[in-house]
Coordinates of C-alpha atoms and ligand atoms in Angstrom, one line a residue:
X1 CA 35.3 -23.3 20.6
X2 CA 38.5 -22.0 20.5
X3 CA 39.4 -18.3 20.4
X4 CA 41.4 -18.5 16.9
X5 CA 38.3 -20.3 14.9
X6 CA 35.8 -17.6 15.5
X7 CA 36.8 -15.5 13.2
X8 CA 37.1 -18.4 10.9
X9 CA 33.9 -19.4 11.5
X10 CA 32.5 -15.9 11.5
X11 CA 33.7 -15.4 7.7
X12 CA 32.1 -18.7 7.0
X13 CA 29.1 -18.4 8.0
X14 CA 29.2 -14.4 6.0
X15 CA 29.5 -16.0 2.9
X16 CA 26.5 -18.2 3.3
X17 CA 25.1 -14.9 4.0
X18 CA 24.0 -15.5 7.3
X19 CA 24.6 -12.6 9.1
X20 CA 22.7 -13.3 11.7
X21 CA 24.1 -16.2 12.5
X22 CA 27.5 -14.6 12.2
X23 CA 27.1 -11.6 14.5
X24 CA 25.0 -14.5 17.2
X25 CA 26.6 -17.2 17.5
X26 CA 29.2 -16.9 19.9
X27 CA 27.3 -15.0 22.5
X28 CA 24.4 -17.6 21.8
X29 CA 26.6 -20.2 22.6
X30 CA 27.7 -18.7 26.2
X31 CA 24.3 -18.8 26.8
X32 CA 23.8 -22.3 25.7
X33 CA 26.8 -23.4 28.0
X34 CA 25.2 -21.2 30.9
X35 CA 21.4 -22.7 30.8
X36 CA 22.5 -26.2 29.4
X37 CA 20.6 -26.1 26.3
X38 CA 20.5 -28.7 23.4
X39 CA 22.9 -28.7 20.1
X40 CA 19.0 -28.6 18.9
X41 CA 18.1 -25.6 21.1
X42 CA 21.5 -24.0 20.0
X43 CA 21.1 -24.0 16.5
X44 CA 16.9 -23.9 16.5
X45 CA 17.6 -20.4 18.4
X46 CA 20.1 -19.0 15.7
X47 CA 17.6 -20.0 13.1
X48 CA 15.1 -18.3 14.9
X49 CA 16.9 -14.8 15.4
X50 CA 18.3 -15.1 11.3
X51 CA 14.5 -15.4 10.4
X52 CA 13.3 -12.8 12.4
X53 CA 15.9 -10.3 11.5
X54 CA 15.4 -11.1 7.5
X55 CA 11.6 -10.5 7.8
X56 CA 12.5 -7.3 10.0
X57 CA 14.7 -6.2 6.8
X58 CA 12.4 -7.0 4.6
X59 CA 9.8 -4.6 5.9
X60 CA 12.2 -2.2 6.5
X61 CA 13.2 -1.9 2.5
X62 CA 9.7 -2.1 1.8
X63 CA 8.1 0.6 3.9
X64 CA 11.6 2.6 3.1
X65 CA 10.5 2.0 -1.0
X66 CA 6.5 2.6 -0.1
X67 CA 6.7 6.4 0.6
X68 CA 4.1 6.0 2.4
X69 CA 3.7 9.0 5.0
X70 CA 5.1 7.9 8.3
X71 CA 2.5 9.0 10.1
X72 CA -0.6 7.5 8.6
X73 CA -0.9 4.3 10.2
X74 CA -3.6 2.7 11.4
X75 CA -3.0 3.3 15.2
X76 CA -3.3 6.9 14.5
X77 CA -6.4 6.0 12.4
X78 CA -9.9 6.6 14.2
X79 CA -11.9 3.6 12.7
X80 CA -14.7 4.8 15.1
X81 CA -14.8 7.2 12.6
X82 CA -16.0 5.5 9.9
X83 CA -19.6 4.4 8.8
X84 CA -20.8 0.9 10.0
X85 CA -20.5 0.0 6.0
X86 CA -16.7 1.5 5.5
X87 CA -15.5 -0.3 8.9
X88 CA -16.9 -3.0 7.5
X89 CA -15.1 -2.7 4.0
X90 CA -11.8 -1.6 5.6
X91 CA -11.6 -4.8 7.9
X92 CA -11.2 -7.0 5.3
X93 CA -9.5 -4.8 2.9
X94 CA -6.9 -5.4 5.7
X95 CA -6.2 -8.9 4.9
X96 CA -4.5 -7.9 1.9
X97 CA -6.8 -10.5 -0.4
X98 CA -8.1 -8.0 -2.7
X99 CA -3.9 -8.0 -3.8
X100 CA -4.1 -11.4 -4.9
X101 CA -7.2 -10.7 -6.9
X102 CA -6.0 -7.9 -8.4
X103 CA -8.9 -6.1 -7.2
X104 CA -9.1 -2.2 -6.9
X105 CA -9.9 0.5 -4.0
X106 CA -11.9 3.3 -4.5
X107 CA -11.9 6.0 -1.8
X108 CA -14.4 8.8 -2.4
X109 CA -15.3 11.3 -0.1
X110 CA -15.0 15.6 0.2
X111 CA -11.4 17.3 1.3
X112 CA -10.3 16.3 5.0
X113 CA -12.8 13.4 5.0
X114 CA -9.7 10.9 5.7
X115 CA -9.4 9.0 2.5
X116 CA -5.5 9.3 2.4
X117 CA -5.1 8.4 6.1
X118 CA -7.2 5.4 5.6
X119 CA -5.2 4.2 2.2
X120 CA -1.9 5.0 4.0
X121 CA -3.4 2.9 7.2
X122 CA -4.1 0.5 4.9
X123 CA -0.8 0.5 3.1
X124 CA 1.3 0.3 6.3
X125 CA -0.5 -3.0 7.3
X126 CA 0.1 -4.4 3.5
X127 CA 3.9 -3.4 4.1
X128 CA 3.9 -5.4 7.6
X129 CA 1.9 -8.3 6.1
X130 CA 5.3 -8.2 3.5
X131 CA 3.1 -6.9 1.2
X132 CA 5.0 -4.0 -1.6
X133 CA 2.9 -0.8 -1.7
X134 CA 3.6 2.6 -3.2
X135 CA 1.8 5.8 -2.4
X136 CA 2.3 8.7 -5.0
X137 CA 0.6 12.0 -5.6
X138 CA -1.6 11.4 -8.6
X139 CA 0.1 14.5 -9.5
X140 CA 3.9 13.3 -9.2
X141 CA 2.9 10.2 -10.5
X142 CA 1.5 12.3 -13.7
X143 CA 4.8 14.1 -13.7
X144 CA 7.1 11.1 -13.7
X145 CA 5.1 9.0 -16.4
X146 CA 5.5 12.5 -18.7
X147 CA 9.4 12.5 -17.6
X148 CA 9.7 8.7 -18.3
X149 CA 8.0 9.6 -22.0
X150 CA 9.9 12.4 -22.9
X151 CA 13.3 10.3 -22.2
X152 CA 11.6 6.9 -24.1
X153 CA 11.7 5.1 -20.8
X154 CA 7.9 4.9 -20.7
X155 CA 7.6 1.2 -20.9
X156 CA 10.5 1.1 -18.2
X157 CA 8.7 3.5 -15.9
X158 CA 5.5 1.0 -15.8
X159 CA 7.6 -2.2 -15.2
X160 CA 8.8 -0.1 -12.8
X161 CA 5.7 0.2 -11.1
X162 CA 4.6 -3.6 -11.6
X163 CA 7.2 -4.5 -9.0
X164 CA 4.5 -3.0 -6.4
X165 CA 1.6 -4.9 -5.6
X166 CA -0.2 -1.7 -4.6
X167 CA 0.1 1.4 -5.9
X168 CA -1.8 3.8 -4.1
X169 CA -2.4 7.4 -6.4
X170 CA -4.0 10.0 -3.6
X171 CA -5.7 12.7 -4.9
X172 CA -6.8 11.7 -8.7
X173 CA -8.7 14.9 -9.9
X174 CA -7.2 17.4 -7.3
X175 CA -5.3 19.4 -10.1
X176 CA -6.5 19.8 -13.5
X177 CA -4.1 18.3 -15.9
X178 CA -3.3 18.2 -19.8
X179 CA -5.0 15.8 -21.8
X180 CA -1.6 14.2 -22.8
X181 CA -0.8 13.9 -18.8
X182 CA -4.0 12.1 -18.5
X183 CA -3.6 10.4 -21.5
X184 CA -0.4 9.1 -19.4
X185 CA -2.3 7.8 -16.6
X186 CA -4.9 6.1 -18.5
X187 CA -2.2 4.1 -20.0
X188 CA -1.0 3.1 -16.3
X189 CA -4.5 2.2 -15.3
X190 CA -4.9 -0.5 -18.7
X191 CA -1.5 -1.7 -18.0
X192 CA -2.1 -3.3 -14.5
X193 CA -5.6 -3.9 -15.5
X194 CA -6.6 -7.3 -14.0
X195 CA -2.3 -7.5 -13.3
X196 CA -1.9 -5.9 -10.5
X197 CA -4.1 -3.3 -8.1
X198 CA -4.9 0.3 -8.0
X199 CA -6.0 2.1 -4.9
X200 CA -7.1 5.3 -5.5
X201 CA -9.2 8.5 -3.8
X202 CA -10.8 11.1 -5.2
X203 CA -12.7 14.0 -4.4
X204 CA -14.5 13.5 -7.5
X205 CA -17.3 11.5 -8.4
X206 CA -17.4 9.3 -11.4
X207 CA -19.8 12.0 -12.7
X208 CA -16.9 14.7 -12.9
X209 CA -14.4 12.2 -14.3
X210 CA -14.7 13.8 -17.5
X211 CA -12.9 17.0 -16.0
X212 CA -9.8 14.3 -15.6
X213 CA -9.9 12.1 -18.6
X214 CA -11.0 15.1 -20.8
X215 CA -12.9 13.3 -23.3
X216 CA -15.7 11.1 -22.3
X217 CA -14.4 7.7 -24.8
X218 CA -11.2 7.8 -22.1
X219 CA -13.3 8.4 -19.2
X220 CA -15.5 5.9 -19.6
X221 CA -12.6 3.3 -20.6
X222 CA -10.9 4.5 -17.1
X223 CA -13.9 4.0 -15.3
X224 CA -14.5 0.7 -17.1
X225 CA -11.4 -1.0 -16.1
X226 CA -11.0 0.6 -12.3
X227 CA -14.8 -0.7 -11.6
X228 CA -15.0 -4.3 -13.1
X229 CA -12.8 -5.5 -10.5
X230 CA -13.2 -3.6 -7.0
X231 CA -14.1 -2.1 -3.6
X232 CA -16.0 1.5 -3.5
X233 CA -15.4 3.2 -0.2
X234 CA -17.6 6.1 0.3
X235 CA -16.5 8.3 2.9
X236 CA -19.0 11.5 3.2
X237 CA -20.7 10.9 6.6
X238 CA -23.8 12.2 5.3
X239 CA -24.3 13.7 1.9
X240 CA -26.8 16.5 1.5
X241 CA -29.0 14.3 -0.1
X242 CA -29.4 11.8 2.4
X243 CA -29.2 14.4 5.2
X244 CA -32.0 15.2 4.0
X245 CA -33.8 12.0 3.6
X246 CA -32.4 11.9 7.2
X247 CA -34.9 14.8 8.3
X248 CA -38.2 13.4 7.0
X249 CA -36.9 9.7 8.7
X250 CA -37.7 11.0 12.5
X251 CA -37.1 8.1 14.3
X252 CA -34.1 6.7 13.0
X253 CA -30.6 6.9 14.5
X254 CA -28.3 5.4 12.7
X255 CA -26.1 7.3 9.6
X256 CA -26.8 3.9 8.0
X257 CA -30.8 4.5 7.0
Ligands
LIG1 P1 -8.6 13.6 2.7 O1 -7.5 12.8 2.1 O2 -10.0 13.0 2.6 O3 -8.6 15.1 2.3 P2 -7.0 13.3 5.1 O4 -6.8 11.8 5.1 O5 -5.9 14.1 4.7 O6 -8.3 13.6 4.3 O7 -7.5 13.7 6.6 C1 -7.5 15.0 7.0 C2 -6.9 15.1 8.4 O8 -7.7 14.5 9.3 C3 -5.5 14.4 8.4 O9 -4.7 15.0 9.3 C4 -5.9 13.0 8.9 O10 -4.8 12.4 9.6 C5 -7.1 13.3 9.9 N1 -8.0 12.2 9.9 C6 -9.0 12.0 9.0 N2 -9.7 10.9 9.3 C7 -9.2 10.4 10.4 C8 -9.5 9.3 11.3 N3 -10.6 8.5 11.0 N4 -8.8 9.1 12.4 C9 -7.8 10.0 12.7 N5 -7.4 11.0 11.9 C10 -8.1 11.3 10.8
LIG2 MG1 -6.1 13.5 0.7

């Protein structure tokens, strides 16, 4: 191609907004020339690298719009760590199914016990699957659904929110909030109801929800609707109780029993 009709070509091909193609071609074309490829080759190439670079953009905005912490990811996740049942759970929470379903996550277990590691794991692979996924404090999240309120943008908040897929809420419980906080996130939890998923960890068990919801009518509701359609990951190694089952079981091995 001549010298003068790159820059022709270049501006073309920008404003069928493939910039791939635009920034590629010429050098992709030496190298045609040099190894004797195809028209075919040529242009199956530039398709190749516009594709690539799209879906590398793509997951790029989405992990940027995820918040998920950077570090969290499943490579520096010890799954070794986890009971025979949660690996279990976990592997095929990793397909990113449950999304289509609408299904919900769970995570239970005490402080340091690695339920927002493994939801953040878990998240990172959703992002690189294409997936959209937002992790948020339960107690931010609380804060930005009173803000939204107080400015009448509550409705716009939640649509917000329905753009992601996931939205993971770490730590439900971990501060004791006002009933009309609560009150806030109950209405978050009916709105993507069946619509889209919640993933969730608590160091609380259903049996101190009350201490959240602060009447038992809205905890039960809460419960009702996180429940009917989901995944219970319990991550306590051993809870006293069963440590001590444990004891009287001499024989046995295995955390499972
Ligand atoms: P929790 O949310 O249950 O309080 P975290 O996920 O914050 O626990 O885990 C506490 C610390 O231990 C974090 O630094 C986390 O990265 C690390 N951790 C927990 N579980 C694992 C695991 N299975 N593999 C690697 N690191 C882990
Ligand atoms: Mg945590």
């Amino acid at each position: 191609m001549t010298e003068d009709l790159k820059p022709h070509l270049k501006n073309l091909l920008r404003q069928l907004q493939l910039s791939t193609f635009a920034e590629n071609f010429a050098q992709q074309a030496a190298l045609a020339a040099n190894e004797g490829w195809s028209y075919d080759t040529y242009l199956l190439n530039l398709c190749q690298l516009e594709i690539d670079s799209r879906r590398q953009r793509k997951i790029e905005n989405l992990l940027h719009a995820s918040k998920l912490p950077r570090e969290k990811t499943l490579t520096t996740f010890d799954r070794t760590r986890l009971k025979k049942n949660a690996a279990q759970q976990f592997a095929s929470l990793m397909t990113g199914d449950f999304l289509n379903h609408k299904e919900n996550i769970l995570v239970f277990g005490n402080p340091g016990t690695g339920k927002t590691h493994l939801l953040a794991a878990l998240g990172h692979e959703l992002v690189h699957q294409g997936r959209s996924v937002y992790f948020v404090p339960s107690v931010l999240l609380v804060q930005k659904l009173l803000r939204a309120k107080i400015d009448l943008a509550l409705e716009k908040e939640l649509k917000r929110l329905d753009r992601f897929e996931a939205l993971i809420i770490d730590d439900i419980g971990y501060v004791q909030q006002s009933r009309e906080e609560m009150e806030l996130l109950f209405s978050l939890l009916a709105h993507r109801y069946e619509h889209r998923s919640v993933l969730l960890t608590s160091n609380l068990v259903f049996s101190q929800w009350e201490k959240i919801f602060k009447d038992p009518m809205t905890t039960a509701a809460a419960i009702d609707r996180l429940v009917h359609h989901s995944t219970i990951l319990e991550l306590n190694l051993y809870s006293y109780r069963m440590e001590a089952a444990q004891k009287k079981k001499p024989a046995s091995h295995d955390p499972e029993n």
